[in-house]
PDB file of N, CA and C in Angstrom:
ATOM      1  N   MET A   1       6.580 -48.208   9.315  1.00  0.00           N
ATOM      2  CA  MET A   1       6.516 -47.195   8.293  1.00  0.00           C
ATOM      3  C   MET A   1       6.984 -45.868   8.867  1.00  0.00           C
ATOM      4  N   SER A   2       7.774 -45.199   8.092  1.00  0.00           N
ATOM      5  CA  SER A   2       8.225 -43.890   8.547  1.00  0.00           C
ATOM      6  C   SER A   2       7.440 -42.799   7.826  1.00  0.00           C
ATOM      7  N   GLN A   3       7.123 -41.786   8.571  1.00  0.00           N
ATOM      8  CA  GLN A   3       6.403 -40.661   7.987  1.00  0.00           C
ATOM      9  C   GLN A   3       7.401 -39.602   7.573  1.00  0.00           C
ATOM     10  N   GLN A   4       7.159 -39.028   6.417  1.00  0.00           N
ATOM     11  CA  GLN A   4       8.015 -37.938   5.978  1.00  0.00           C
ATOM     12  C   GLN A   4       7.522 -36.654   6.611  1.00  0.00           C
ATOM     13  N   GLN A   5       8.471 -35.874   7.073  1.00  0.00           N
ATOM     14  CA  GLN A   5       8.107 -34.594   7.646  1.00  0.00           C
ATOM     15  C   GLN A   5       8.058 -33.571   6.525  1.00  0.00           C
ATOM     16  N   PRO A   6       7.105 -32.629   6.599  1.00  0.00           N
ATOM     17  CA  PRO A   6       7.013 -31.628   5.539  1.00  0.00           C
ATOM     18  C   PRO A   6       8.253 -30.731   5.543  1.00  0.00           C
ATOM     19  N   ALA A   7       8.635 -30.335   4.350  1.00  0.00           N
ATOM     20  CA  ALA A   7       9.793 -29.447   4.224  1.00  0.00           C
ATOM     21  C   ALA A   7       9.421 -28.072   4.762  1.00  0.00           C
ATOM     22  N   PRO A   8      10.370 -27.392   5.398  1.00  0.00           N
ATOM     23  CA  PRO A   8      10.086 -26.040   5.873  1.00  0.00           C
ATOM     24  C   PRO A   8       9.731 -25.137   4.693  1.00  0.00           C
ATOM     25  N   ALA A   9       8.922 -24.109   4.970  1.00  0.00           N
ATOM     26  CA  ALA A   9       8.434 -23.216   3.921  1.00  0.00           C
ATOM     27  C   ALA A   9       9.560 -22.496   3.194  1.00  0.00           C
ATOM     28  N   ASN A  10      10.655 -22.219   3.885  1.00  0.00           N
ATOM     29  CA  ASN A  10      11.736 -21.459   3.261  1.00  0.00           C
ATOM     30  C   ASN A  10      12.670 -22.326   2.430  1.00  0.00           C
ATOM     31  N   SER A  11      12.378 -23.596   2.278  1.00  0.00           N
ATOM     32  CA  SER A  11      13.256 -24.464   1.496  1.00  0.00           C
ATOM     33  C   SER A  11      12.611 -24.855   0.168  1.00  0.00           C
ATOM     34  N   THR A  12      11.794 -23.990  -0.359  1.00  0.00           N
ATOM     35  CA  THR A  12      11.178 -24.274  -1.654  1.00  0.00           C
ATOM     36  C   THR A  12      12.243 -24.251  -2.732  1.00  0.00           C
ATOM     37  N   SER A  13      11.943 -24.884  -3.832  1.00  0.00           N
ATOM     38  CA  SER A  13      12.924 -24.944  -4.922  1.00  0.00           C
ATOM     39  C   SER A  13      13.245 -23.553  -5.453  1.00  0.00           C
ATOM     40  N   ALA A  14      12.275 -22.649  -5.424  1.00  0.00           N
ATOM     41  CA  ALA A  14      12.527 -21.286  -5.913  1.00  0.00           C
ATOM     42  C   ALA A  14      13.543 -20.564  -5.035  1.00  0.00           C
ATOM     43  N   SER A  15      13.415 -20.697  -3.718  1.00  0.00           N
ATOM     44  CA  SER A  15      14.364 -20.014  -2.839  1.00  0.00           C
ATOM     45  C   SER A  15      15.749 -20.636  -2.940  1.00  0.00           C
ATOM     46  N   VAL A  16      15.804 -21.953  -3.121  1.00  0.00           N
ATOM     47  CA  VAL A  16      17.099 -22.618  -3.288  1.00  0.00           C
ATOM     48  C   VAL A  16      17.757 -22.135  -4.576  1.00  0.00           C
ATOM     49  N   LYS A  17      16.952 -22.040  -5.621  1.00  0.00           N
ATOM     50  CA  LYS A  17      17.462 -21.572  -6.905  1.00  0.00           C
ATOM     51  C   LYS A  17      17.945 -20.130  -6.806  1.00  0.00           C
ATOM     52  N   ASP A  18      17.166 -19.276  -6.118  1.00  0.00           N
ATOM     53  CA  ASP A  18      17.567 -17.881  -5.931  1.00  0.00           C
ATOM     54  C   ASP A  18      18.870 -17.783  -5.154  1.00  0.00           C
ATOM     55  N   ASP A  19      18.999 -18.581  -4.100  1.00  0.00           N
ATOM     56  CA  ASP A  19      20.219 -18.546  -3.301  1.00  0.00           C
ATOM     57  C   ASP A  19      21.429 -18.945  -4.134  1.00  0.00           C
ATOM     58  N   GLY A  20      21.276 -19.940  -4.973  1.00  0.00           N
ATOM     59  CA  GLY A  20      22.366 -20.377  -5.833  1.00  0.00           C
ATOM     60  C   GLY A  20      22.750 -19.309  -6.834  1.00  0.00           C
ATOM     61  N   ARG A  21      21.753 -18.638  -7.377  1.00  0.00           N
ATOM     62  CA  ARG A  21      22.004 -17.571  -8.339  1.00  0.00           C
ATOM     63  C   ARG A  21      22.719 -16.410  -7.663  1.00  0.00           C
ATOM     64  N   ASP A  22      22.296 -16.058  -6.453  1.00  0.00           N
ATOM     65  CA  ASP A  22      22.946 -14.976  -5.722  1.00  0.00           C
ATOM     66  C   ASP A  22      24.425 -15.256  -5.512  1.00  0.00           C
ATOM     67  N   GLY A  23      24.767 -16.518  -5.290  1.00  0.00           N
ATOM     68  CA  GLY A  23      26.156 -16.881  -5.074  1.00  0.00           C
ATOM     69  C   GLY A  23      27.021 -16.699  -6.313  1.00  0.00           C
ATOM     70  N   ARG A  24      26.397 -16.689  -7.489  1.00  0.00           N
ATOM     71  CA  ARG A  24      27.154 -16.547  -8.730  1.00  0.00           C
ATOM     72  C   ARG A  24      27.299 -15.095  -9.170  1.00  0.00           C
ATOM     73  N   LEU A  25      26.636 -14.166  -8.512  1.00  0.00           N
ATOM     74  CA  LEU A  25      26.706 -12.773  -8.913  1.00  0.00           C
ATOM     75  C   LEU A  25      28.019 -12.144  -8.487  1.00  0.00           C
ATOM     76  N   SER A  26      28.467 -11.139  -9.252  1.00  0.00           N
ATOM     77  CA  SER A  26      29.649 -10.400  -8.836  1.00  0.00           C
ATOM     78  C   SER A  26      29.317  -9.642  -7.555  1.00  0.00           C
ATOM     79  N   PHE A  27      30.339  -9.152  -6.864  1.00  0.00           N
ATOM     80  CA  PHE A  27      30.121  -8.505  -5.576  1.00  0.00           C
ATOM     81  C   PHE A  27      29.212  -7.280  -5.707  1.00  0.00           C
ATOM     82  N   ARG A  28      29.480  -6.420  -6.663  1.00  0.00           N
ATOM     83  CA  ARG A  28      28.664  -5.210  -6.836  1.00  0.00           C
ATOM     84  C   ARG A  28      27.243  -5.590  -7.247  1.00  0.00           C
ATOM     85  N   ASN A  29      27.116  -6.514  -8.181  1.00  0.00           N
ATOM     86  CA  ASN A  29      25.777  -6.938  -8.598  1.00  0.00           C
ATOM     87  C   ASN A  29      25.025  -7.609  -7.463  1.00  0.00           C
ATOM     88  N   PHE A  30      25.752  -8.318  -6.617  1.00  0.00           N
ATOM     89  CA  PHE A  30      25.117  -8.960  -5.464  1.00  0.00           C
ATOM     90  C   PHE A  30      24.496  -7.898  -4.550  1.00  0.00           C
ATOM     91  N   ALA A  31      25.247  -6.833  -4.274  1.00  0.00           N
ATOM     92  CA  ALA A  31      24.733  -5.766  -3.408  1.00  0.00           C
ATOM     93  C   ALA A  31      23.509  -5.106  -4.041  1.00  0.00           C
ATOM     94  N   GLU A  32      23.563  -4.854  -5.334  1.00  0.00           N
ATOM     95  CA  GLU A  32      22.430  -4.233  -6.011  1.00  0.00           C
ATOM     96  C   GLU A  32      21.236  -5.183  -6.077  1.00  0.00           C
ATOM     97  N   THR A  33      21.488  -6.468  -6.219  1.00  0.00           N
ATOM     98  CA  THR A  33      20.412  -7.445  -6.238  1.00  0.00           C
ATOM     99  C   THR A  33      19.717  -7.495  -4.873  1.00  0.00           C
ATOM    100  N   GLN A  34      20.506  -7.466  -3.815  1.00  0.00           N
ATOM    101  CA  GLN A  34      19.927  -7.447  -2.472  1.00  0.00           C
ATOM    102  C   GLN A  34      19.105  -6.176  -2.267  1.00  0.00           C
ATOM    103  N   LEU A  35      19.609  -5.048  -2.760  1.00  0.00           N
ATOM    104  CA  LEU A  35      18.890  -3.788  -2.653  1.00  0.00           C
ATOM    105  C   LEU A  35      17.588  -3.855  -3.457  1.00  0.00           C
ATOM    106  N   ARG A  36      17.630  -4.485  -4.618  1.00  0.00           N
ATOM    107  CA  ARG A  36      16.439  -4.638  -5.455  1.00  0.00           C
ATOM    108  C   ARG A  36      15.379  -5.465  -4.727  1.00  0.00           C
ATOM    109  N   LYS A  37      15.812  -6.510  -4.017  1.00  0.00           N
ATOM    110  CA  LYS A  37      14.866  -7.340  -3.252  1.00  0.00           C
ATOM    111  C   LYS A  37      14.191  -6.518  -2.161  1.00  0.00           C
ATOM    112  N   GLU A  38      14.975  -5.689  -1.457  1.00  0.00           N
ATOM    113  CA  GLU A  38      14.396  -4.815  -0.424  1.00  0.00           C
ATOM    114  C   GLU A  38      13.394  -3.847  -1.047  1.00  0.00           C
ATOM    115  N   PHE A  39      13.769  -3.268  -2.186  1.00  0.00           N
ATOM    116  CA  PHE A  39      12.923  -2.314  -2.886  1.00  0.00           C
ATOM    117  C   PHE A  39      11.603  -2.955  -3.300  1.00  0.00           C
ATOM    118  N   LYS A  40      11.682  -4.151  -3.849  1.00  0.00           N
ATOM    119  CA  LYS A  40      10.472  -4.848  -4.287  1.00  0.00           C
ATOM    120  C   LYS A  40       9.580  -5.211  -3.094  1.00  0.00           C
ATOM    121  N   ALA A  41      10.202  -5.597  -1.991  1.00  0.00           N
ATOM    122  CA  ALA A  41       9.424  -5.917  -0.786  1.00  0.00           C
ATOM    123  C   ALA A  41       8.665  -4.683  -0.294  1.00  0.00           C
ATOM    124  N   GLU A  42       9.314  -3.516  -0.342  1.00  0.00           N
ATOM    125  CA  GLU A  42       8.641  -2.274   0.054  1.00  0.00           C
ATOM    126  C   GLU A  42       7.492  -1.957  -0.901  1.00  0.00           C
ATOM    127  N   ALA A  43       7.707  -2.165  -2.190  1.00  0.00           N
ATOM    128  CA  ALA A  43       6.650  -1.923  -3.182  1.00  0.00           C
ATOM    129  C   ALA A  43       5.461  -2.849  -2.921  1.00  0.00           C
ATOM    130  N   MET A  44       5.742  -4.107  -2.599  1.00  0.00           N
ATOM    131  CA  MET A  44       4.659  -5.052  -2.309  1.00  0.00           C
ATOM    132  C   MET A  44       3.865  -4.609  -1.081  1.00  0.00           C
ATOM    133  N   LYS A  45       4.559  -4.069  -0.072  1.00  0.00           N
ATOM    134  CA  LYS A  45       3.855  -3.572   1.121  1.00  0.00           C
ATOM    135  C   LYS A  45       2.954  -2.403   0.757  1.00  0.00           C
ATOM    136  N   LYS A  46       3.437  -1.514  -0.124  1.00  0.00           N
ATOM    137  CA  LYS A  46       2.644  -0.355  -0.519  1.00  0.00           C
ATOM    138  C   LYS A  46       1.435  -0.770  -1.354  1.00  0.00           C
ATOM    139  N   CYS A  47       1.513  -1.897  -2.024  1.00  0.00           N
ATOM    140  CA  CYS A  47       0.411  -2.396  -2.852  1.00  0.00           C
ATOM    141  C   CYS A  47      -0.359  -3.507  -2.148  1.00  0.00           C
ATOM    142  N   ASP A  48      -0.221  -3.588  -0.849  1.00  0.00           N
ATOM    143  CA  ASP A  48      -0.818  -4.682  -0.083  1.00  0.00           C
ATOM    144  C   ASP A  48      -2.335  -4.755  -0.251  1.00  0.00           C
ATOM    145  N   LEU A  49      -2.996  -3.622  -0.317  1.00  0.00           N
ATOM    146  CA  LEU A  49      -4.453  -3.611  -0.462  1.00  0.00           C
ATOM    147  C   LEU A  49      -4.870  -4.259  -1.790  1.00  0.00           C
ATOM    148  N   GLN A  50      -4.192  -3.884  -2.870  1.00  0.00           N
ATOM    149  CA  GLN A  50      -4.516  -4.439  -4.183  1.00  0.00           C
ATOM    150  C   GLN A  50      -4.152  -5.918  -4.264  1.00  0.00           C
ATOM    151  N   VAL A  51      -3.000  -6.276  -3.726  1.00  0.00           N
ATOM    152  CA  VAL A  51      -2.569  -7.684  -3.743  1.00  0.00           C
ATOM    153  C   VAL A  51      -3.541  -8.534  -2.926  1.00  0.00           C
ATOM    154  N   GLY A  52      -3.971  -8.023  -1.784  1.00  0.00           N
ATOM    155  CA  GLY A  52      -4.923  -8.751  -0.941  1.00  0.00           C
ATOM    156  C   GLY A  52      -6.259  -8.968  -1.640  1.00  0.00           C
ATOM    157  N   ALA A  53      -6.757  -7.933  -2.321  1.00  0.00           N
ATOM    158  CA  ALA A  53      -8.026  -8.052  -3.042  1.00  0.00           C
ATOM    159  C   ALA A  53      -7.895  -9.057  -4.185  1.00  0.00           C
ATOM    160  N   PHE A  54      -6.757  -9.042  -4.868  1.00  0.00           N
ATOM    161  CA  PHE A  54      -6.510  -9.988  -5.962  1.00  0.00           C
ATOM    162  C   PHE A  54      -6.449 -11.415  -5.417  1.00  0.00           C
ATOM    163  N   ALA A  55      -5.754 -11.600  -4.316  1.00  0.00           N
ATOM    164  CA  ALA A  55      -5.638 -12.930  -3.708  1.00  0.00           C
ATOM    165  C   ALA A  55      -7.008 -13.448  -3.263  1.00  0.00           C
ATOM    166  N   GLU A  56      -7.818 -12.565  -2.706  1.00  0.00           N
ATOM    167  CA  GLU A  56      -9.156 -12.963  -2.266  1.00  0.00           C
ATOM    168  C   GLU A  56     -10.014 -13.379  -3.468  1.00  0.00           C
ATOM    169  N   CYS A  57      -9.908 -12.630  -4.546  1.00  0.00           N
ATOM    170  CA  CYS A  57     -10.649 -12.975  -5.765  1.00  0.00           C
ATOM    171  C   CYS A  57     -10.223 -14.344  -6.285  1.00  0.00           C
ATOM    172  N   ILE A  58      -8.926 -14.579  -6.299  1.00  0.00           N
ATOM    173  CA  ILE A  58      -8.416 -15.873  -6.776  1.00  0.00           C
ATOM    174  C   ILE A  58      -8.939 -17.006  -5.902  1.00  0.00           C
ATOM    175  N   LYS A  59      -8.938 -16.780  -4.595  1.00  0.00           N
ATOM    176  CA  LYS A  59      -9.412 -17.811  -3.673  1.00  0.00           C
ATOM    177  C   LYS A  59     -10.902 -18.110  -3.912  1.00  0.00           C
ATOM    178  N   GLU A  60     -11.674 -17.064  -4.146  1.00  0.00           N
ATOM    179  CA  GLU A  60     -13.110 -17.244  -4.356  1.00  0.00           C
ATOM    180  C   GLU A  60     -13.432 -17.844  -5.726  1.00  0.00           C
ATOM    181  N   GLN A  61     -12.686 -17.467  -6.746  1.00  0.00           N
ATOM    182  CA  GLN A  61     -13.022 -17.856  -8.112  1.00  0.00           C
ATOM    183  C   GLN A  61     -12.400 -19.168  -8.566  1.00  0.00           C
ATOM    184  N   GLY A  62     -11.328 -19.586  -7.920  1.00  0.00           N
ATOM    185  CA  GLY A  62     -10.704 -20.854  -8.281  1.00  0.00           C
ATOM    186  C   GLY A  62     -10.251 -20.880  -9.733  1.00  0.00           C
ATOM    187  N   LEU A  63     -10.710 -21.857 -10.484  1.00  0.00           N
ATOM    188  CA  LEU A  63     -10.299 -22.010 -11.878  1.00  0.00           C
ATOM    189  C   LEU A  63     -10.773 -20.875 -12.784  1.00  0.00           C
ATOM    190  N   TRP A  64     -11.782 -20.140 -12.350  1.00  0.00           N
ATOM    191  CA  TRP A  64     -12.290 -19.027 -13.142  1.00  0.00           C
ATOM    192  C   TRP A  64     -11.509 -17.740 -12.899  1.00  0.00           C
ATOM    193  N   ALA A  65     -10.551 -17.766 -12.000  1.00  0.00           N
ATOM    194  CA  ALA A  65      -9.805 -16.560 -11.631  1.00  0.00           C
ATOM    195  C   ALA A  65      -9.179 -15.825 -12.809  1.00  0.00           C
ATOM    196  N   PRO A  66      -8.547 -16.504 -13.772  1.00  0.00           N
ATOM    197  CA  PRO A  66      -7.944 -15.757 -14.888  1.00  0.00           C
ATOM    198  C   PRO A  66      -8.962 -14.912 -15.665  1.00  0.00           C
ATOM    199  N   PHE A  67     -10.218 -15.315 -15.625  1.00  0.00           N
ATOM    200  CA  PHE A  67     -11.242 -14.600 -16.376  1.00  0.00           C
ATOM    201  C   PHE A  67     -11.988 -13.584 -15.512  1.00  0.00           C
ATOM    202  N   ARG A  68     -12.185 -13.921 -14.254  1.00  0.00           N
ATOM    203  CA  ARG A  68     -13.024 -13.082 -13.398  1.00  0.00           C
ATOM    204  C   ARG A  68     -12.238 -12.125 -12.494  1.00  0.00           C
ATOM    205  N   CYS A  69     -10.934 -12.252 -12.459  1.00  0.00           N
ATOM    206  CA  CYS A  69     -10.135 -11.396 -11.570  1.00  0.00           C
ATOM    207  C   CYS A  69      -9.225 -10.449 -12.348  1.00  0.00           C
ATOM    208  N   LYS A  70      -9.541 -10.247 -13.618  1.00  0.00           N
ATOM    209  CA  LYS A  70      -8.688  -9.390 -14.447  1.00  0.00           C
ATOM    210  C   LYS A  70      -8.593  -7.968 -13.900  1.00  0.00           C
ATOM    211  N   GLU A  71      -9.691  -7.445 -13.399  1.00  0.00           N
ATOM    212  CA  GLU A  71      -9.694  -6.072 -12.886  1.00  0.00           C
ATOM    213  C   GLU A  71      -8.784  -5.947 -11.657  1.00  0.00           C
ATOM    214  N   PHE A  72      -8.804  -6.956 -10.799  1.00  0.00           N
ATOM    215  CA  PHE A  72      -7.929  -6.949  -9.625  1.00  0.00           C
ATOM    216  C   PHE A  72      -6.464  -7.060 -10.051  1.00  0.00           C
ATOM    217  N   GLN A  73      -6.198  -7.907 -11.039  1.00  0.00           N
ATOM    218  CA  GLN A  73      -4.835  -8.057 -11.539  1.00  0.00           C
ATOM    219  C   GLN A  73      -4.347  -6.748 -12.159  1.00  0.00           C
ATOM    220  N   LYS A  74      -5.234  -6.079 -12.863  1.00  0.00           N
ATOM    221  CA  LYS A  74      -4.891  -4.784 -13.463  1.00  0.00           C
ATOM    222  C   LYS A  74      -4.537  -3.775 -12.369  1.00  0.00           C
ATOM    223  N   ASP A  75      -5.296  -3.775 -11.269  1.00  0.00           N
ATOM    224  CA  ASP A  75      -5.013  -2.867 -10.151  1.00  0.00           C
ATOM    225  C   ASP A  75      -3.637  -3.145  -9.546  1.00  0.00           C
ATOM    226  N   VAL A  76      -3.302  -4.431  -9.383  1.00  0.00           N
ATOM    227  CA  VAL A  76      -1.986  -4.806  -8.838  1.00  0.00           C
ATOM    228  C   VAL A  76      -0.885  -4.350  -9.791  1.00  0.00           C
ATOM    229  N   ASN A  77      -1.061  -4.603 -11.071  1.00  0.00           N
ATOM    230  CA  ASN A  77      -0.046  -4.213 -12.050  1.00  0.00           C
ATOM    231  C   ASN A  77       0.155  -2.704 -12.093  1.00  0.00           C
ATOM    232  N   GLU A  78      -0.930  -1.942 -12.000  1.00  0.00           N
ATOM    233  CA  GLU A  78      -0.819  -0.484 -12.004  1.00  0.00           C
ATOM    234  C   GLU A  78      -0.090   0.014 -10.759  1.00  0.00           C
ATOM    235  N   CYS A  79      -0.421  -0.561  -9.620  1.00  0.00           N
ATOM    236  CA  CYS A  79       0.235  -0.165  -8.371  1.00  0.00           C
ATOM    237  C   CYS A  79       1.725  -0.499  -8.420  1.00  0.00           C
ATOM    238  N   MET A  80       2.039  -1.704  -8.873  1.00  0.00           N
ATOM    239  CA  MET A  80       3.442  -2.112  -8.947  1.00  0.00           C
ATOM    240  C   MET A  80       4.202  -1.277  -9.981  1.00  0.00           C
ATOM    241  N   ALA A  81       3.537  -0.856 -11.043  1.00  0.00           N
ATOM    242  CA  ALA A  81       4.192  -0.004 -12.042  1.00  0.00           C
ATOM    243  C   ALA A  81       4.604   1.326 -11.419  1.00  0.00           C
ATOM    244  N   VAL A  82       3.823   1.800 -10.471  1.00  0.00           N
ATOM    245  CA  VAL A  82       4.157   3.055  -9.793  1.00  0.00           C
ATOM    246  C   VAL A  82       5.286   2.840  -8.791  1.00  0.00           C
ATOM    247  N   TYR A  83       5.142   1.864  -7.913  1.00  0.00           N
ATOM    248  CA  TYR A  83       6.090   1.688  -6.802  1.00  0.00           C
ATOM    249  C   TYR A  83       7.288   0.810  -7.125  1.00  0.00           C
ATOM    250  N   ASN A  84       7.257   0.092  -8.238  1.00  0.00           N
ATOM    251  CA  ASN A  84       8.362  -0.797  -8.578  1.00  0.00           C
ATOM    252  C   ASN A  84       9.005  -0.391  -9.913  1.00  0.00           C
ATOM    253  N   SER A  85       8.909   0.889 -10.232  1.00  0.00           N
ATOM    254  CA  SER A  85       9.448   1.361 -11.513  1.00  0.00           C
ATOM    255  C   SER A  85      10.974   1.492 -11.442  1.00  0.00           C
ATOM    256  N   GLU A  86      11.579   1.487 -12.601  1.00  0.00           N
ATOM    257  CA  GLU A  86      13.035   1.616 -12.687  1.00  0.00           C
ATOM    258  C   GLU A  86      13.493   2.989 -12.172  1.00  0.00           C
ATOM    259  N   GLU A  87      12.706   4.024 -12.433  1.00  0.00           N
ATOM    260  CA  GLU A  87      13.051   5.372 -11.958  1.00  0.00           C
ATOM    261  C   GLU A  87      13.076   5.414 -10.433  1.00  0.00           C
ATOM    262  N   ARG A  88      12.060   4.820  -9.828  1.00  0.00           N
ATOM    263  CA  ARG A  88      12.025   4.797  -8.357  1.00  0.00           C
ATOM    264  C   ARG A  88      13.169   3.957  -7.792  1.00  0.00           C
ATOM    265  N   PHE A  89      13.522   2.880  -8.493  1.00  0.00           N
ATOM    266  CA  PHE A  89      14.636   2.066  -8.008  1.00  0.00           C
ATOM    267  C   PHE A  89      15.937   2.853  -8.053  1.00  0.00           C
ATOM    268  N   GLU A  90      16.137   3.637  -9.099  1.00  0.00           N
ATOM    269  CA  GLU A  90      17.351   4.458  -9.187  1.00  0.00           C
ATOM    270  C   GLU A  90      17.411   5.457  -8.032  1.00  0.00           C
ATOM    271  N   LEU A  91      16.283   6.061  -7.685  1.00  0.00           N
ATOM    272  CA  LEU A  91      16.238   6.969  -6.534  1.00  0.00           C
ATOM    273  C   LEU A  91      16.520   6.216  -5.236  1.00  0.00           C
ATOM    274  N   PHE A  92      15.919   5.039  -5.105  1.00  0.00           N
ATOM    275  CA  PHE A  92      16.118   4.199  -3.920  1.00  0.00           C
ATOM    276  C   PHE A  92      17.592   3.824  -3.800  1.00  0.00           C
ATOM    277  N   LYS A  93      18.201   3.490  -4.932  1.00  0.00           N
ATOM    278  CA  LYS A  93      19.607   3.099  -4.949  1.00  0.00           C
ATOM    279  C   LYS A  93      20.490   4.281  -4.523  1.00  0.00           C
ATOM    280  N   LYS A  94      20.170   5.482  -4.994  1.00  0.00           N
ATOM    281  CA  LYS A  94      20.940   6.673  -4.592  1.00  0.00           C
ATOM    282  C   LYS A  94      20.800   6.927  -3.097  1.00  0.00           C
ATOM    283  N   GLU A  95      19.582   6.752  -2.572  1.00  0.00           N
ATOM    284  CA  GLU A  95      19.337   6.953  -1.146  1.00  0.00           C
ATOM    285  C   GLU A  95      20.106   5.945  -0.294  1.00  0.00           C
ATOM    286  N   HIS A  96      20.347   4.760  -0.830  1.00  0.00           N
ATOM    287  CA  HIS A  96      21.008   3.688  -0.079  1.00  0.00           C
ATOM    288  C   HIS A  96      22.418   3.410  -0.587  1.00  0.00           C
ATOM    289  N   GLN A  97      22.986   4.344  -1.324  1.00  0.00           N
ATOM    290  CA  GLN A  97      24.325   4.154  -1.890  1.00  0.00           C
ATOM    291  C   GLN A  97      25.360   3.920  -0.799  1.00  0.00           C
ATOM    292  N   ASP A  98      25.203   4.595   0.336  1.00  0.00           N
ATOM    293  CA  ASP A  98      26.158   4.408   1.436  1.00  0.00           C
ATOM    294  C   ASP A  98      26.145   2.970   1.942  1.00  0.00           C
ATOM    295  N   GLU A  99      24.977   2.299   1.900  1.00  0.00           N
ATOM    296  CA  GLU A  99      24.908   0.892   2.303  1.00  0.00           C
ATOM    297  C   GLU A  99      25.702   0.014   1.339  1.00  0.00           C
ATOM    298  N   ILE A 100      25.584   0.306   0.060  1.00  0.00           N
ATOM    299  CA  ILE A 100      26.313  -0.468  -0.947  1.00  0.00           C
ATOM    300  C   ILE A 100      27.806  -0.244  -0.783  1.00  0.00           C
ATOM    301  N   ASP A 101      28.197   1.006  -0.638  1.00  0.00           N
ATOM    302  CA  ASP A 101      29.623   1.338  -0.554  1.00  0.00           C
ATOM    303  C   ASP A 101      30.271   0.866   0.742  1.00  0.00           C
ATOM    304  N   SER A 102      29.482   0.724   1.799  1.00  0.00           N
ATOM    305  CA  SER A 102      30.054   0.336   3.089  1.00  0.00           C
ATOM    306  C   SER A 102      30.345  -1.163   3.189  1.00  0.00           C
ATOM    307  N   LYS A 103      29.821  -1.937   2.257  1.00  0.00           N
ATOM    308  CA  LYS A 103      30.054  -3.380   2.287  1.00  0.00           C
ATOM    309  C   LYS A 103      31.484  -3.677   1.844  1.00  0.00           C
ATOM    310  N   PRO A 104      32.243  -4.415   2.645  1.00  0.00           N
ATOM    311  CA  PRO A 104      33.636  -4.686   2.279  1.00  0.00           C
ATOM    312  C   PRO A 104      33.770  -5.488   0.986  1.00  0.00           C
ATOM    313  N   TYR A 105      32.813  -6.371   0.708  1.00  0.00           N
ATOM    314  CA  TYR A 105      32.918  -7.179  -0.498  1.00  0.00           C
ATOM    315  C   TYR A 105      32.642  -6.354  -1.746  1.00  0.00           C
ATOM    316  N   VAL A 106      31.908  -5.226  -1.615  1.00  0.00           N
ATOM    317  CA  VAL A 106      31.652  -4.365  -2.760  1.00  0.00           C
ATOM    318  C   VAL A 106      32.906  -3.573  -3.093  1.00  0.00           C
ATOM    319  N   GLN A 107      33.589  -3.058  -2.052  1.00  0.00           N
ATOM    320  CA  GLN A 107      34.792  -2.273  -2.280  1.00  0.00           C
ATOM    321  C   GLN A 107      35.880  -3.135  -2.911  1.00  0.00           C
ATOM    322  N   ALA A 108      35.975  -4.376  -2.499  1.00  0.00           N
ATOM    323  CA  ALA A 108      36.987  -5.273  -3.052  1.00  0.00           C
ATOM    324  C   ALA A 108      36.663  -5.640  -4.493  1.00  0.00           C
ATOM    325  N   GLY A 109      35.381  -5.639  -4.840  1.00  0.00           N
ATOM    326  CA  GLY A 109      34.967  -6.042  -6.165  1.00  0.00           C
ATOM    327  C   GLY A 109      35.047  -4.950  -7.211  1.00  0.00           C
ATOM    328  N   ARG A 110      35.338  -3.732  -6.830  1.00  0.00           N
ATOM    329  CA  ARG A 110      35.391  -2.616  -7.778  1.00  0.00           C
ATOM    330  C   ARG A 110      36.563  -2.676  -8.670  1.00  0.00           C
TER     331      ARG A 110
END
């Protein structure tokens, strides 16, 4: 009998799907999508305390989490609304415009 080895964590169907979608984006949209991912990752770091408390509540409450962790979810949503807003992304994009413009595939795609 052969044992199946577990798939690596980075080969989930969601990441495969995301990678495929990224390949279909235009060059400029690809650069902005990558920038959006960086922006969202920074927002998640800034909301780490709220996300951690929400995750802990979910772990403790199990199936009751949707009912008993609403306050934690509200805190996460409020934090993300501040740090992941469209206005902040536009500022972030302006701050990193040189990164977008310096990519050779972006210049060719204009």
